mmCIF file of C-alpha atoms in Angstrom:
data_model
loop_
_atom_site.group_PDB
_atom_site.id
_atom_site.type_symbol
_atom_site.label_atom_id
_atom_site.label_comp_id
_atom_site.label_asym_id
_atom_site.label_seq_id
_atom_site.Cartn_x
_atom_site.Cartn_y
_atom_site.Cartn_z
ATOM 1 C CA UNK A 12 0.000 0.000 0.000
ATOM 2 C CA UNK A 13 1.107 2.863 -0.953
ATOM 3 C CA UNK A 14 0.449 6.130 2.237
ATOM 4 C CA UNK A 15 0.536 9.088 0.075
ATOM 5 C CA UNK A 16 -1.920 7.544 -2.306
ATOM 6 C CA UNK A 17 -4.097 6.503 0.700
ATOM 7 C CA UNK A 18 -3.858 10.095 2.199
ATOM 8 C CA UNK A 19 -4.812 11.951 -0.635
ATOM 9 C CA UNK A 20 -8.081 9.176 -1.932
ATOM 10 C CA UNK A 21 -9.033 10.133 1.851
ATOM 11 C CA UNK A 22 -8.898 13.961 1.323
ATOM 12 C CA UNK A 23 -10.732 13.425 -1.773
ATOM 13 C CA UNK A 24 -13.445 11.503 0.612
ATOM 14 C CA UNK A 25 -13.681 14.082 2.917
ATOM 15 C CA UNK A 26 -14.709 16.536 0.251
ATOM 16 C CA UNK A 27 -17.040 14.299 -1.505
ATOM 17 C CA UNK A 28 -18.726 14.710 2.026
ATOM 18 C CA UNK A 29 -18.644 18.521 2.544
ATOM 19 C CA UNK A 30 -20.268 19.163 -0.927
ATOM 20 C CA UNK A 31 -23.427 16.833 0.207
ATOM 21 C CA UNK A 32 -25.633 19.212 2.696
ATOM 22 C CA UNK A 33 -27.965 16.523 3.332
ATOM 23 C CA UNK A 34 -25.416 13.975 4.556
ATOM 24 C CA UNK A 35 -23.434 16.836 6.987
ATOM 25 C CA UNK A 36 -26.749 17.806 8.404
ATOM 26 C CA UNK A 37 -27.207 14.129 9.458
ATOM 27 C CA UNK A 38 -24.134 13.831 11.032
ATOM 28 C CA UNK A 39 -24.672 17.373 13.223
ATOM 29 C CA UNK A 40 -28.206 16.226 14.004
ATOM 30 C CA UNK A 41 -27.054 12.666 14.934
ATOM 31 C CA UNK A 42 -24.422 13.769 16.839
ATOM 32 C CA UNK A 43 -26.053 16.865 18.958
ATOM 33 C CA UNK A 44 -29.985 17.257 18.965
ATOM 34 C CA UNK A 45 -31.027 13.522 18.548
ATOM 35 C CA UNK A 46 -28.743 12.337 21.599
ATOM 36 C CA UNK A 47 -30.385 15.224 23.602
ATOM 37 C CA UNK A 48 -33.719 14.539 22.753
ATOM 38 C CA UNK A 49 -33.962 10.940 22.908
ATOM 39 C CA UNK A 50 -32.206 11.101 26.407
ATOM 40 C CA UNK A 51 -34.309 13.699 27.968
ATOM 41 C CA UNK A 52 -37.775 13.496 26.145
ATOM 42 C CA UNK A 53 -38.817 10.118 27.891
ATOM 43 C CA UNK A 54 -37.749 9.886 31.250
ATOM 44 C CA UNK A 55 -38.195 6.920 32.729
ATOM 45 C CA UNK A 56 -39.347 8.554 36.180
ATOM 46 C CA UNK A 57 -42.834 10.051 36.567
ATOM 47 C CA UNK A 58 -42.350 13.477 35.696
ATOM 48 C CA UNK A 59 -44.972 16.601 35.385
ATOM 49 C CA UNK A 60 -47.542 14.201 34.894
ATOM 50 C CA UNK A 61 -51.487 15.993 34.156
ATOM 51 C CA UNK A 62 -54.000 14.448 36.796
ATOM 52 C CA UNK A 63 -57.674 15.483 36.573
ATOM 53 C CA UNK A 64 -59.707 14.769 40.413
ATOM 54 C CA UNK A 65 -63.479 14.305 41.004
ATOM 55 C CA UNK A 66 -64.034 15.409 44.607
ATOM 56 C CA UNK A 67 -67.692 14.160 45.371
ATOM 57 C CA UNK A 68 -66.836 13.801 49.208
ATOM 58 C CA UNK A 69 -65.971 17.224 49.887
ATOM 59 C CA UNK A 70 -64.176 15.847 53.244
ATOM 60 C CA UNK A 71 -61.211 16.650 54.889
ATOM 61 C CA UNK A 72 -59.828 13.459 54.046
ATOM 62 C CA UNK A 73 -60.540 14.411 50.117
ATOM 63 C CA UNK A 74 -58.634 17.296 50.377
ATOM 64 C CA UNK A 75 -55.915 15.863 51.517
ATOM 65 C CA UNK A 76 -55.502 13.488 48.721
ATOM 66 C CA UNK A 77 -55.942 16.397 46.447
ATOM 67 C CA UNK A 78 -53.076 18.753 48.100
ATOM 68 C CA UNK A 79 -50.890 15.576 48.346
ATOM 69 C CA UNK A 80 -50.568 15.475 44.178
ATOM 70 C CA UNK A 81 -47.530 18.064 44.041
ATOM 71 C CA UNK A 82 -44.859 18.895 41.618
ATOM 72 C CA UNK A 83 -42.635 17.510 40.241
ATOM 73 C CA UNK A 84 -43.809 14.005 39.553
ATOM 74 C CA UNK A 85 -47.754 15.791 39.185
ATOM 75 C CA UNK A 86 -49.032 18.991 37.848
ATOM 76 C CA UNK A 87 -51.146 20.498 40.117
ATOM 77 C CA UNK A 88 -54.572 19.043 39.688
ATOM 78 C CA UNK A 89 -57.348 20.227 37.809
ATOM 79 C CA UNK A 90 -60.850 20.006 39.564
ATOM 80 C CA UNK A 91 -63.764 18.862 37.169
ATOM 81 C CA UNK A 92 -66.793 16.989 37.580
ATOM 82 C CA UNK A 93 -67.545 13.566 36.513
ATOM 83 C CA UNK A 94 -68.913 15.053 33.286
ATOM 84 C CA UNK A 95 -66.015 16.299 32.442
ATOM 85 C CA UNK A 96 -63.626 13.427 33.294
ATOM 86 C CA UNK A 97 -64.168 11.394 30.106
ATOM 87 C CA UNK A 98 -64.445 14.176 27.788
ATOM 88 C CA UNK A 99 -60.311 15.783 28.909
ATOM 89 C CA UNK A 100 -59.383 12.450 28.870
ATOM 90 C CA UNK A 101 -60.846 12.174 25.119
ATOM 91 C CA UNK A 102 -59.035 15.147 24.339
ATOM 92 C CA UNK A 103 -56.193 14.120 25.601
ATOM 93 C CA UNK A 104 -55.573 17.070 28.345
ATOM 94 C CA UNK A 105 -55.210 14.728 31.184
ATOM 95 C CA UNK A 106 -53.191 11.164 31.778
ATOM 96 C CA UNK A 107 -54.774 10.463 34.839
ATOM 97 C CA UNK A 108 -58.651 10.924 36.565
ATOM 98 C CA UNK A 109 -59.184 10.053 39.778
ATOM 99 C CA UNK A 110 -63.061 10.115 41.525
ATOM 100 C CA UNK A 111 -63.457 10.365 44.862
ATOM 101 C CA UNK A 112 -66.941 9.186 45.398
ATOM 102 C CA UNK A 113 -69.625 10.797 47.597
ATOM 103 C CA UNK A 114 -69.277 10.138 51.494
ATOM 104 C CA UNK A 115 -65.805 8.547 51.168
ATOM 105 C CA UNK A 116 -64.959 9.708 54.619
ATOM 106 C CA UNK A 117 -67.473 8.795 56.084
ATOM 107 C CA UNK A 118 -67.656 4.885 55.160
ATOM 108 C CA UNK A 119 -63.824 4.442 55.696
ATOM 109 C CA UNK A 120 -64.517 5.673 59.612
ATOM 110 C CA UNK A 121 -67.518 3.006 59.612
ATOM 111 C CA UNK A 122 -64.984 0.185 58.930
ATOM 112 C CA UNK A 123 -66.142 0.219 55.664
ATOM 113 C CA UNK A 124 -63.809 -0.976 52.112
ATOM 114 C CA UNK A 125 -64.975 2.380 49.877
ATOM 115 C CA UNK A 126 -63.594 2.252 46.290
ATOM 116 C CA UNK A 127 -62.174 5.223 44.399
ATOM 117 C CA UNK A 128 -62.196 4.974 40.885
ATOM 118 C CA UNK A 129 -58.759 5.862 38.638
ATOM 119 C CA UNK A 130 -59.144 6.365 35.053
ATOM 120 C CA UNK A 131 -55.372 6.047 33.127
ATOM 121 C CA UNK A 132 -54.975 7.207 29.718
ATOM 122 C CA UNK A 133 -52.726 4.023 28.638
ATOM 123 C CA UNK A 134 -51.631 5.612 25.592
ATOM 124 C CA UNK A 135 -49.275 7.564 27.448
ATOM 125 C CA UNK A 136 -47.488 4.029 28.326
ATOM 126 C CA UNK A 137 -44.380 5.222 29.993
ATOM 127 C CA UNK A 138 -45.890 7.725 32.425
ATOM 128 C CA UNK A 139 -49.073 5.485 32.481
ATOM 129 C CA UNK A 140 -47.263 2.166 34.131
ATOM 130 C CA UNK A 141 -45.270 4.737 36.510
ATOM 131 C CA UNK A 142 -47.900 6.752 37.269
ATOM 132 C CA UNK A 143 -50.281 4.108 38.320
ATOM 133 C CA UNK A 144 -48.178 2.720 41.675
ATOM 134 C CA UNK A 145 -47.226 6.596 42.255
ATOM 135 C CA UNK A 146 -50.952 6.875 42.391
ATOM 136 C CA UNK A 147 -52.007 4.156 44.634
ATOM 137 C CA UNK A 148 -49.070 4.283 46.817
ATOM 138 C CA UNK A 149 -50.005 8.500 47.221
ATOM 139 C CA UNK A 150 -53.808 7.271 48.015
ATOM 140 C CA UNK A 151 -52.983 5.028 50.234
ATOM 141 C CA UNK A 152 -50.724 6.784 52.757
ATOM 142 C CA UNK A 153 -53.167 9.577 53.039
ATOM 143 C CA UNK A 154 -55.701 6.923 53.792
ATOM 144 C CA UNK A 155 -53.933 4.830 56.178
ATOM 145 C CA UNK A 156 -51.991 8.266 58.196
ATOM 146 C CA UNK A 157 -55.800 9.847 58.203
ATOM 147 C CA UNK A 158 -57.420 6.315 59.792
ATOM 148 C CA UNK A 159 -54.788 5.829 62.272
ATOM 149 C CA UNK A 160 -54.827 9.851 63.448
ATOM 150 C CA UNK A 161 -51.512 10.192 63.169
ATOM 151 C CA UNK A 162 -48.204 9.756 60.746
ATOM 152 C CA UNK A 163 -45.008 8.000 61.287
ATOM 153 C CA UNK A 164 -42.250 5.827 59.285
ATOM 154 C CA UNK A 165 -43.471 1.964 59.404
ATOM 155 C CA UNK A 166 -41.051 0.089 61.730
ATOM 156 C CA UNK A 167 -38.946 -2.153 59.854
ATOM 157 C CA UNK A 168 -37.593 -5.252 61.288
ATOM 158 C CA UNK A 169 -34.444 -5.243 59.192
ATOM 159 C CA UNK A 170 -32.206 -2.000 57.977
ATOM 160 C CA UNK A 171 -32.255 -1.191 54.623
ATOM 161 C CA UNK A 172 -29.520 0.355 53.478
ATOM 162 C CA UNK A 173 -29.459 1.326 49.358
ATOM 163 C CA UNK A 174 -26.536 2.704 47.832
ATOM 164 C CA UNK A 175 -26.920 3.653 44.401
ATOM 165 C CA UNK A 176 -23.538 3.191 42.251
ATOM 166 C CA UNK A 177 -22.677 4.763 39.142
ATOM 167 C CA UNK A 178 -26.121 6.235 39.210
ATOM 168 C CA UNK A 179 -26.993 7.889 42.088
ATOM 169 C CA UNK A 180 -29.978 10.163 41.161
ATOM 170 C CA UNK A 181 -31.637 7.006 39.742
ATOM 171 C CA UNK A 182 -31.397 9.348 36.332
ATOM 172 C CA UNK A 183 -32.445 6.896 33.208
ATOM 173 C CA UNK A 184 -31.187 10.105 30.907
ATOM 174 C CA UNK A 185 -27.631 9.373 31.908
ATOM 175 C CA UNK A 186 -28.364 5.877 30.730
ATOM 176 C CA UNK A 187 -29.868 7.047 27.330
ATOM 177 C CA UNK A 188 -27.488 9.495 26.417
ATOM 178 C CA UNK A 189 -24.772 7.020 26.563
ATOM 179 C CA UNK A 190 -26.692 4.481 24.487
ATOM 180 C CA UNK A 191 -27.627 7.131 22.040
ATOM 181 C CA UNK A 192 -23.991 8.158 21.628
ATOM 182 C CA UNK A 193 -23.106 4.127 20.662
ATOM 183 C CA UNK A 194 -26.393 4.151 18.192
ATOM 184 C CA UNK A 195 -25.312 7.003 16.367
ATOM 185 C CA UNK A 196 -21.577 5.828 15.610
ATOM 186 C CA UNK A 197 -22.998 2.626 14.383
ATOM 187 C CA UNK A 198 -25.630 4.093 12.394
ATOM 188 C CA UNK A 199 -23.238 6.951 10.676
ATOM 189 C CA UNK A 200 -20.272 4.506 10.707
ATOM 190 C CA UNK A 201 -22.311 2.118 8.371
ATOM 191 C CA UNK A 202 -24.063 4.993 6.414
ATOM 192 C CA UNK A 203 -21.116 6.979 5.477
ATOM 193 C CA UNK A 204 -18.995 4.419 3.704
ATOM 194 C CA UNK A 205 -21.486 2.774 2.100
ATOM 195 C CA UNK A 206 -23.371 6.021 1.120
ATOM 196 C CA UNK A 207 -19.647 7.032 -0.160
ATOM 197 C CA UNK A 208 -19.167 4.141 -2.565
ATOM 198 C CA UNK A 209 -22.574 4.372 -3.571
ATOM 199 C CA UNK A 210 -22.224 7.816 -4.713
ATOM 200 C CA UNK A 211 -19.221 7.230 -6.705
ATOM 201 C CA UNK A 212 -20.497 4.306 -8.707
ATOM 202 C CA UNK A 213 -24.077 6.379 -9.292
ATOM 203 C CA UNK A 214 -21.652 9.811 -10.396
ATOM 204 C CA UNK A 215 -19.219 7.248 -12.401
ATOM 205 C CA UNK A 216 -16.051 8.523 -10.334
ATOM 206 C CA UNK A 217 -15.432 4.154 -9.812
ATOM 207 C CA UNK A 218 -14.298 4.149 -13.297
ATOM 208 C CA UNK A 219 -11.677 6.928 -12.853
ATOM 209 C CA UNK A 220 -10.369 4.948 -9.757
ATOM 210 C CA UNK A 221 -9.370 2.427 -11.891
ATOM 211 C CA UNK A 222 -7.648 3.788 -14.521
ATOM 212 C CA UNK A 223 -5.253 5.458 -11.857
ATOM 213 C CA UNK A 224 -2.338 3.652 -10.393
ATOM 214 C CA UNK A 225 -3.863 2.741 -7.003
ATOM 215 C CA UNK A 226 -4.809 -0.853 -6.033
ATOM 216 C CA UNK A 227 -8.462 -1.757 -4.446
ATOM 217 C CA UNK A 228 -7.298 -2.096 -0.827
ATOM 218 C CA UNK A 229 -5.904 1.589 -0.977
ATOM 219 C CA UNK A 230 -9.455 2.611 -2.138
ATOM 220 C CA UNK A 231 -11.138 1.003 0.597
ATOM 221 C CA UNK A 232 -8.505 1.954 3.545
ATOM 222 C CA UNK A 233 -8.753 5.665 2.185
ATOM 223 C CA UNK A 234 -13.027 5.258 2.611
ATOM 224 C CA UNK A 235 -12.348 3.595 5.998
ATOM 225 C CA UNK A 236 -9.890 6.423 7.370
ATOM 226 C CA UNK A 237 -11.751 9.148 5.982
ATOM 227 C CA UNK A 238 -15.240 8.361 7.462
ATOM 228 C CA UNK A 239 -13.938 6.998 10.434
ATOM 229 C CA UNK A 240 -12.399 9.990 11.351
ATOM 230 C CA UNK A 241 -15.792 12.276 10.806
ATOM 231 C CA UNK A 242 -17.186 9.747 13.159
ATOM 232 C CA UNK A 243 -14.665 9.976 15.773
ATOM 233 C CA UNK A 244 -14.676 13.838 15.908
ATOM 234 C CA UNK A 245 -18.158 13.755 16.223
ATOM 235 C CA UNK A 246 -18.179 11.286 18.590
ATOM 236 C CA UNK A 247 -15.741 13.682 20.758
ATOM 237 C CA UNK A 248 -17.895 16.263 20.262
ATOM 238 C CA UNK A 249 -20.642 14.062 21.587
ATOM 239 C CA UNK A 250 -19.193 13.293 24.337
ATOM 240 C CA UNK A 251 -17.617 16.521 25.667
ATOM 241 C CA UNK A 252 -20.003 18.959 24.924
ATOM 242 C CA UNK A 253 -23.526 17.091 24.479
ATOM 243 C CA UNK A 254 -22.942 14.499 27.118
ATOM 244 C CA UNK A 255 -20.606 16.151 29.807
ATOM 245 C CA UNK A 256 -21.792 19.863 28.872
ATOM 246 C CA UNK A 257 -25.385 19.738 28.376
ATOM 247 C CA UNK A 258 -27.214 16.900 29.826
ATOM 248 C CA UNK A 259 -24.568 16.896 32.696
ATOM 249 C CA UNK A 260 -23.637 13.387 32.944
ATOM 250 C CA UNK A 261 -20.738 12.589 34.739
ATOM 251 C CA UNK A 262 -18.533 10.383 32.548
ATOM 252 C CA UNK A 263 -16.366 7.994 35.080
ATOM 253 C CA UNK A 264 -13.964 6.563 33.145
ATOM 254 C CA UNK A 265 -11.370 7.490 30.701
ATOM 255 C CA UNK A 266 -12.893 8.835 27.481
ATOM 256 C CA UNK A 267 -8.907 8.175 25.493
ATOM 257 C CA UNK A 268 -9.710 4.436 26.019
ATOM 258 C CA UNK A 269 -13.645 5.171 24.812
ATOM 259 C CA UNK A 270 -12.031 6.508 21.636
ATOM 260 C CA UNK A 271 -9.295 3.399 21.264
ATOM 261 C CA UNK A 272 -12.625 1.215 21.689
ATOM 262 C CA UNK A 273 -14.289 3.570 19.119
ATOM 263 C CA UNK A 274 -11.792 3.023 16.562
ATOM 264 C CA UNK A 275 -11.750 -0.577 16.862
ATOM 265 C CA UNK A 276 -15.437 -0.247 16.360
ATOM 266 C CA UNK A 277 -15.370 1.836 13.546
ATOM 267 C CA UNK A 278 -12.914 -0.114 11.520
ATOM 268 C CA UNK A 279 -15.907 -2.877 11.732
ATOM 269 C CA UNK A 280 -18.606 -1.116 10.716
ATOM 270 C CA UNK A 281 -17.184 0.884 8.089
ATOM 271 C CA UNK A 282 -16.268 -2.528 6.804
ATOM 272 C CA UNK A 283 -19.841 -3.485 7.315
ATOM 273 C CA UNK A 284 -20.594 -0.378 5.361
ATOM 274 C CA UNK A 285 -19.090 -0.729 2.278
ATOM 275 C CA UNK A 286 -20.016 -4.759 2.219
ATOM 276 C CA UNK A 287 -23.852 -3.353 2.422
ATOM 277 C CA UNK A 288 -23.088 -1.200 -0.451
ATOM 278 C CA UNK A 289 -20.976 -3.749 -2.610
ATOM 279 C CA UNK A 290 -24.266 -5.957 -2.036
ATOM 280 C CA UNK A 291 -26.676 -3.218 -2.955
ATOM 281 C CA UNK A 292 -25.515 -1.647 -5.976
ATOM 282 C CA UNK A 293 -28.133 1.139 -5.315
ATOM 283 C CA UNK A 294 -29.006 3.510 -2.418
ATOM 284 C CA UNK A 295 -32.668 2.387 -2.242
ATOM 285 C CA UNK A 296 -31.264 -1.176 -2.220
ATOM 286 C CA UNK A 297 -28.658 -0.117 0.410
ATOM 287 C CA UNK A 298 -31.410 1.667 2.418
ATOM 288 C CA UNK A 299 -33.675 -1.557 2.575
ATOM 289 C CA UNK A 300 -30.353 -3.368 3.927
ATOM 290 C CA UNK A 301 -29.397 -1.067 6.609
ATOM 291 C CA UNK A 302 -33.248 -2.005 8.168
ATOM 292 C CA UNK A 303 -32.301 -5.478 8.419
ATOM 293 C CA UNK A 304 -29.042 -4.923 9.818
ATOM 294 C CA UNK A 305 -29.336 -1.598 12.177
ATOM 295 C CA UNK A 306 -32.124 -3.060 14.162
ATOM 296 C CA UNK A 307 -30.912 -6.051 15.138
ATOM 297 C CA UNK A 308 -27.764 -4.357 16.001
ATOM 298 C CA UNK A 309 -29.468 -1.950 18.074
ATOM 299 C CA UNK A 310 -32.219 -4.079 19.649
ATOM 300 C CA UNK A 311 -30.445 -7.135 20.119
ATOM 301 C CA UNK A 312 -26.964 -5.491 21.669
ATOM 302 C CA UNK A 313 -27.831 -4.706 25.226
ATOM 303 C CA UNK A 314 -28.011 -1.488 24.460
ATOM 304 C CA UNK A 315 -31.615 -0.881 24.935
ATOM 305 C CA UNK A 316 -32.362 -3.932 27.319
ATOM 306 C CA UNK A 317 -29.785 -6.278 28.991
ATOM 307 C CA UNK A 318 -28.622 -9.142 27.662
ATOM 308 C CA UNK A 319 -29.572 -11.569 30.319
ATOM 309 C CA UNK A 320 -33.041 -11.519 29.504
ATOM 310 C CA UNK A 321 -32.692 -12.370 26.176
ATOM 311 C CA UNK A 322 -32.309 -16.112 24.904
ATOM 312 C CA UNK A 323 -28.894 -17.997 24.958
ATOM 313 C CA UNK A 324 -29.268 -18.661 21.303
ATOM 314 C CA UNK A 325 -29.778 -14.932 20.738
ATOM 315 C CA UNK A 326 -27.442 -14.078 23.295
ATOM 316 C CA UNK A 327 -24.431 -16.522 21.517
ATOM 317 C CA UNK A 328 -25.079 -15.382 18.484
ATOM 318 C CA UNK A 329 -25.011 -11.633 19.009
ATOM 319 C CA UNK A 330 -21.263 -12.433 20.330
ATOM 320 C CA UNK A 331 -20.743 -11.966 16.678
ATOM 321 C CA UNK A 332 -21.622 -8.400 15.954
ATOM 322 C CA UNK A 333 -19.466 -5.522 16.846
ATOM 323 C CA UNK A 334 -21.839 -3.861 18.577
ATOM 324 C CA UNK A 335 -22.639 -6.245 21.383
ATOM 325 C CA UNK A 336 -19.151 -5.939 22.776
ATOM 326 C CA UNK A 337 -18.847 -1.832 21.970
ATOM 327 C CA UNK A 338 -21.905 -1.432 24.090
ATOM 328 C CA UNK A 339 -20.461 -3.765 26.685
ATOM 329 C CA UNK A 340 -17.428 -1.585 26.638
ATOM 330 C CA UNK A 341 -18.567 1.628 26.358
ATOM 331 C CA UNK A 342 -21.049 1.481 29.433
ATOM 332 C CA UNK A 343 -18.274 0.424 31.731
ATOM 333 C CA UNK A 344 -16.027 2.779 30.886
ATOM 334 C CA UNK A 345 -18.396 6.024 30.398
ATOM 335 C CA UNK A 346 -20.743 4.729 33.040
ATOM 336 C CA UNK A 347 -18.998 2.923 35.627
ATOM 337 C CA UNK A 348 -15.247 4.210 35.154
ATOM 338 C CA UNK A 349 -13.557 0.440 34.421
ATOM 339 C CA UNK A 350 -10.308 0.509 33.169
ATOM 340 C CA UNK A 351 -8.119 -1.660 30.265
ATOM 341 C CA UNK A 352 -8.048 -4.209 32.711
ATOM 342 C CA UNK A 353 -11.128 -4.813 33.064
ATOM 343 C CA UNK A 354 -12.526 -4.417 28.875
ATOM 344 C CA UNK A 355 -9.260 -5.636 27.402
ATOM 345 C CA UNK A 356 -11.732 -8.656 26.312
ATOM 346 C CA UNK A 357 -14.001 -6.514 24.323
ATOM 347 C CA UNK A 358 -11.143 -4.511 22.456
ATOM 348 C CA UNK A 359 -9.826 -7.825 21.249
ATOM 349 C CA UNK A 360 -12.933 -9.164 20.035
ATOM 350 C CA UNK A 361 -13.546 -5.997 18.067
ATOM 351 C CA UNK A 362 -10.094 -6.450 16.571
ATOM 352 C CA UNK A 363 -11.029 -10.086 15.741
ATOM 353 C CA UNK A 364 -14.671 -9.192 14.476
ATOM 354 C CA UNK A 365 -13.255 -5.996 12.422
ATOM 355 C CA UNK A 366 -10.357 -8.087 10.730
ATOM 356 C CA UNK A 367 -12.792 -10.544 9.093
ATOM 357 C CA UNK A 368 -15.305 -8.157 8.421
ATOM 358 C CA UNK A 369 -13.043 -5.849 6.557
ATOM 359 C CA UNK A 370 -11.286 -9.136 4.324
ATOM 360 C CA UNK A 371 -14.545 -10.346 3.357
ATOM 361 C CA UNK A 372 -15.591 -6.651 2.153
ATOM 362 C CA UNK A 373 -12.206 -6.222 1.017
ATOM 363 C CA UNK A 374 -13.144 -9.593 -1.399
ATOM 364 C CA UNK A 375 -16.393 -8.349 -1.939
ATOM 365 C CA UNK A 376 -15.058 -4.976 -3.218
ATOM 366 C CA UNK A 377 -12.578 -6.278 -5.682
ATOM 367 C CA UNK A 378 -15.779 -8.098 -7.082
ATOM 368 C CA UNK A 379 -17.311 -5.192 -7.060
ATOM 369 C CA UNK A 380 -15.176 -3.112 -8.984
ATOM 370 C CA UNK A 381 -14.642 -5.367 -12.066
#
């Protein structure tokens, strides 16, 4: 191989990619608005949720259900009538409806089991599971401290102590911003390189390739380099300023070793890329690929739910992708500050996995080109 032809192909990459708009605006979005979005739009804790409450009792104890519904897991509630209650909940203006019925107070002093009804708006699914035990577990304290005349902490006969590691705020954002950061270098990783070769074929620039005196692999090392290294400055940029700046999540470990696990990663995928393309021929074609390939990369890694819960067939053969061990590796570094002692295992398999995925697309290339 020959560097100075390498270099150069790889310059001529990188501005193949500056005069496409389209493709640098999906790299800035990727790498910026999508991981803050998708890590603080859906919190996984109940938060600001809108509760509508039918007070028929009118008690003392009703009101103190009502004033116990406080920001910030509940806006303040609105008061309606039971005509009312179905039609906001049509509308869409409230997740949750709770009716106290008429002499509520007064049957729970009688020794009596009265019912209060909850109506959930299960469309809402994430605050709509949380928000239900939030709910009852609100009701019935208010219930239980109003029957017995007075409040105190249960007494426990063993001492629970909880220490939260890694995560002390219980914050699922620092979780998802992590996870978005991994998504988006294997989704641009794959996209770029094969979107690059792609490009050239449809604009005829393949033909001038071969004319000149470079050989296949320099082509395909240049495309590697080239996109690689968009990805990893983005994926600094990620980190530093999206991650650590403006979601404010503490990253533990070292982020030099995140970026040697990066690499590793990238020289995979960008492998995978250009094996997409040489098997598409067309960007529709490659499109309808990446569907079948990015999901079960992303849904299958760990990245979205562990690992353990998923089949040992599934589990074994996920082993394979490059993914599966750059999530492993990336969470315990970013997340739980383990050092090269500790992930050495999943920077050799992504040496192993991205040295036979870039000879069979190195094969598949040369057949491409002729």
């Amino acid at each position: 191989m020959n560097l100075q032809n390498i270099l150069q192909l790889g310059i001529k990459e990188l501005r193949s990619l500056l005069r496409d708009p389209v493709m640098v605006a999906l790299i800035v979005y990727a790498f910026s608005l999508s991981i803050y979005t998708a890590s603080s739009a859906m919190p996984e804790t109940l938060s600001k949720a809108t509760i509508a409450i039918v007070d028929e009792d009118r008690s003392p104890l009703s009101s103190r259900i009502v004033s116990a519904f406080t920001p910030p897991y509940f806006m303040p509630p609105d008061m309606i009538n039971t005509t009312q209650m179905d039609i906001l909940m049509d509308e869409g203006q409230n997740t949750f409806a709770l009716d106290i019925p008429p002499n509520f107070q007064r049957d729970l002093l009688a020794g009596e089991v009265p019912a209060i009804q909850l109506n959930i708006d299960a469309t809402r699914m994430s605050q709509a599971f949380t928000g239900n035990g939030y709910i009852q577990q609100i009701v019935t304290s208010e219930v239980s401290e109003f029957a017995n005349s007075y409040r105190a902490a249960p007494d426990l006969p063993v001492d629970l102590t909880l220490r939260a590691r890694y995560n002390p705020e219980m914050d699922g954002g620092w979780f998802g911003a992590i996870d978005n950061v991994i998504t988006s270098i294997t989704m641009l990783s794959i996209i770029l390189t094969g979107a690059a070769l792609i490009r050239e074929k449809e604009h005829g620039t393949v033909e001038h390739l071969l004319v000149m005196p470079v050989t296949t692999i320099e082509i395909m090392v240049s495309k590697i380099w080239a996109m690689g290294l968009v990805v990893l400055v983005a994926s600094v940029f990620a980190i530093v300023v999206v991650v650590q700046g403006v979601l404010d999540v503490p990253i533990q470990g070292s982020v030099l070793l995140f970026l040697l696990g990066t690499v590793l990663m990238l020289i995979a995928t960008n492998s995978l890329g250009i094996f997409l393309a040489t098997l598409g021929g067309t960007m529709p074609q490659f499109g309808l690929l990446l569907m079948l390939v990015l999901l079960p990369l992303q849904v299958l890694s760990g990245g979205l739910t562990p690992r353990e819960s998923m089949p040992d067939v599934i589990q074994n053969l996920m082993l394979l992708a490059p993914n599966t061990h750059f999530v492993i590796l990336s969470q315990a570094i970013l997340l739980r500050g383990a050092g090269l002692s500790v992930v050495w295992p999943q920077l050799l398999a992504l040496a192993a996995i991205g040295a036979v995925l870039f000879f069979l697309s190195l094969a598949r290339f040369r057949r491409f080109l002729r």
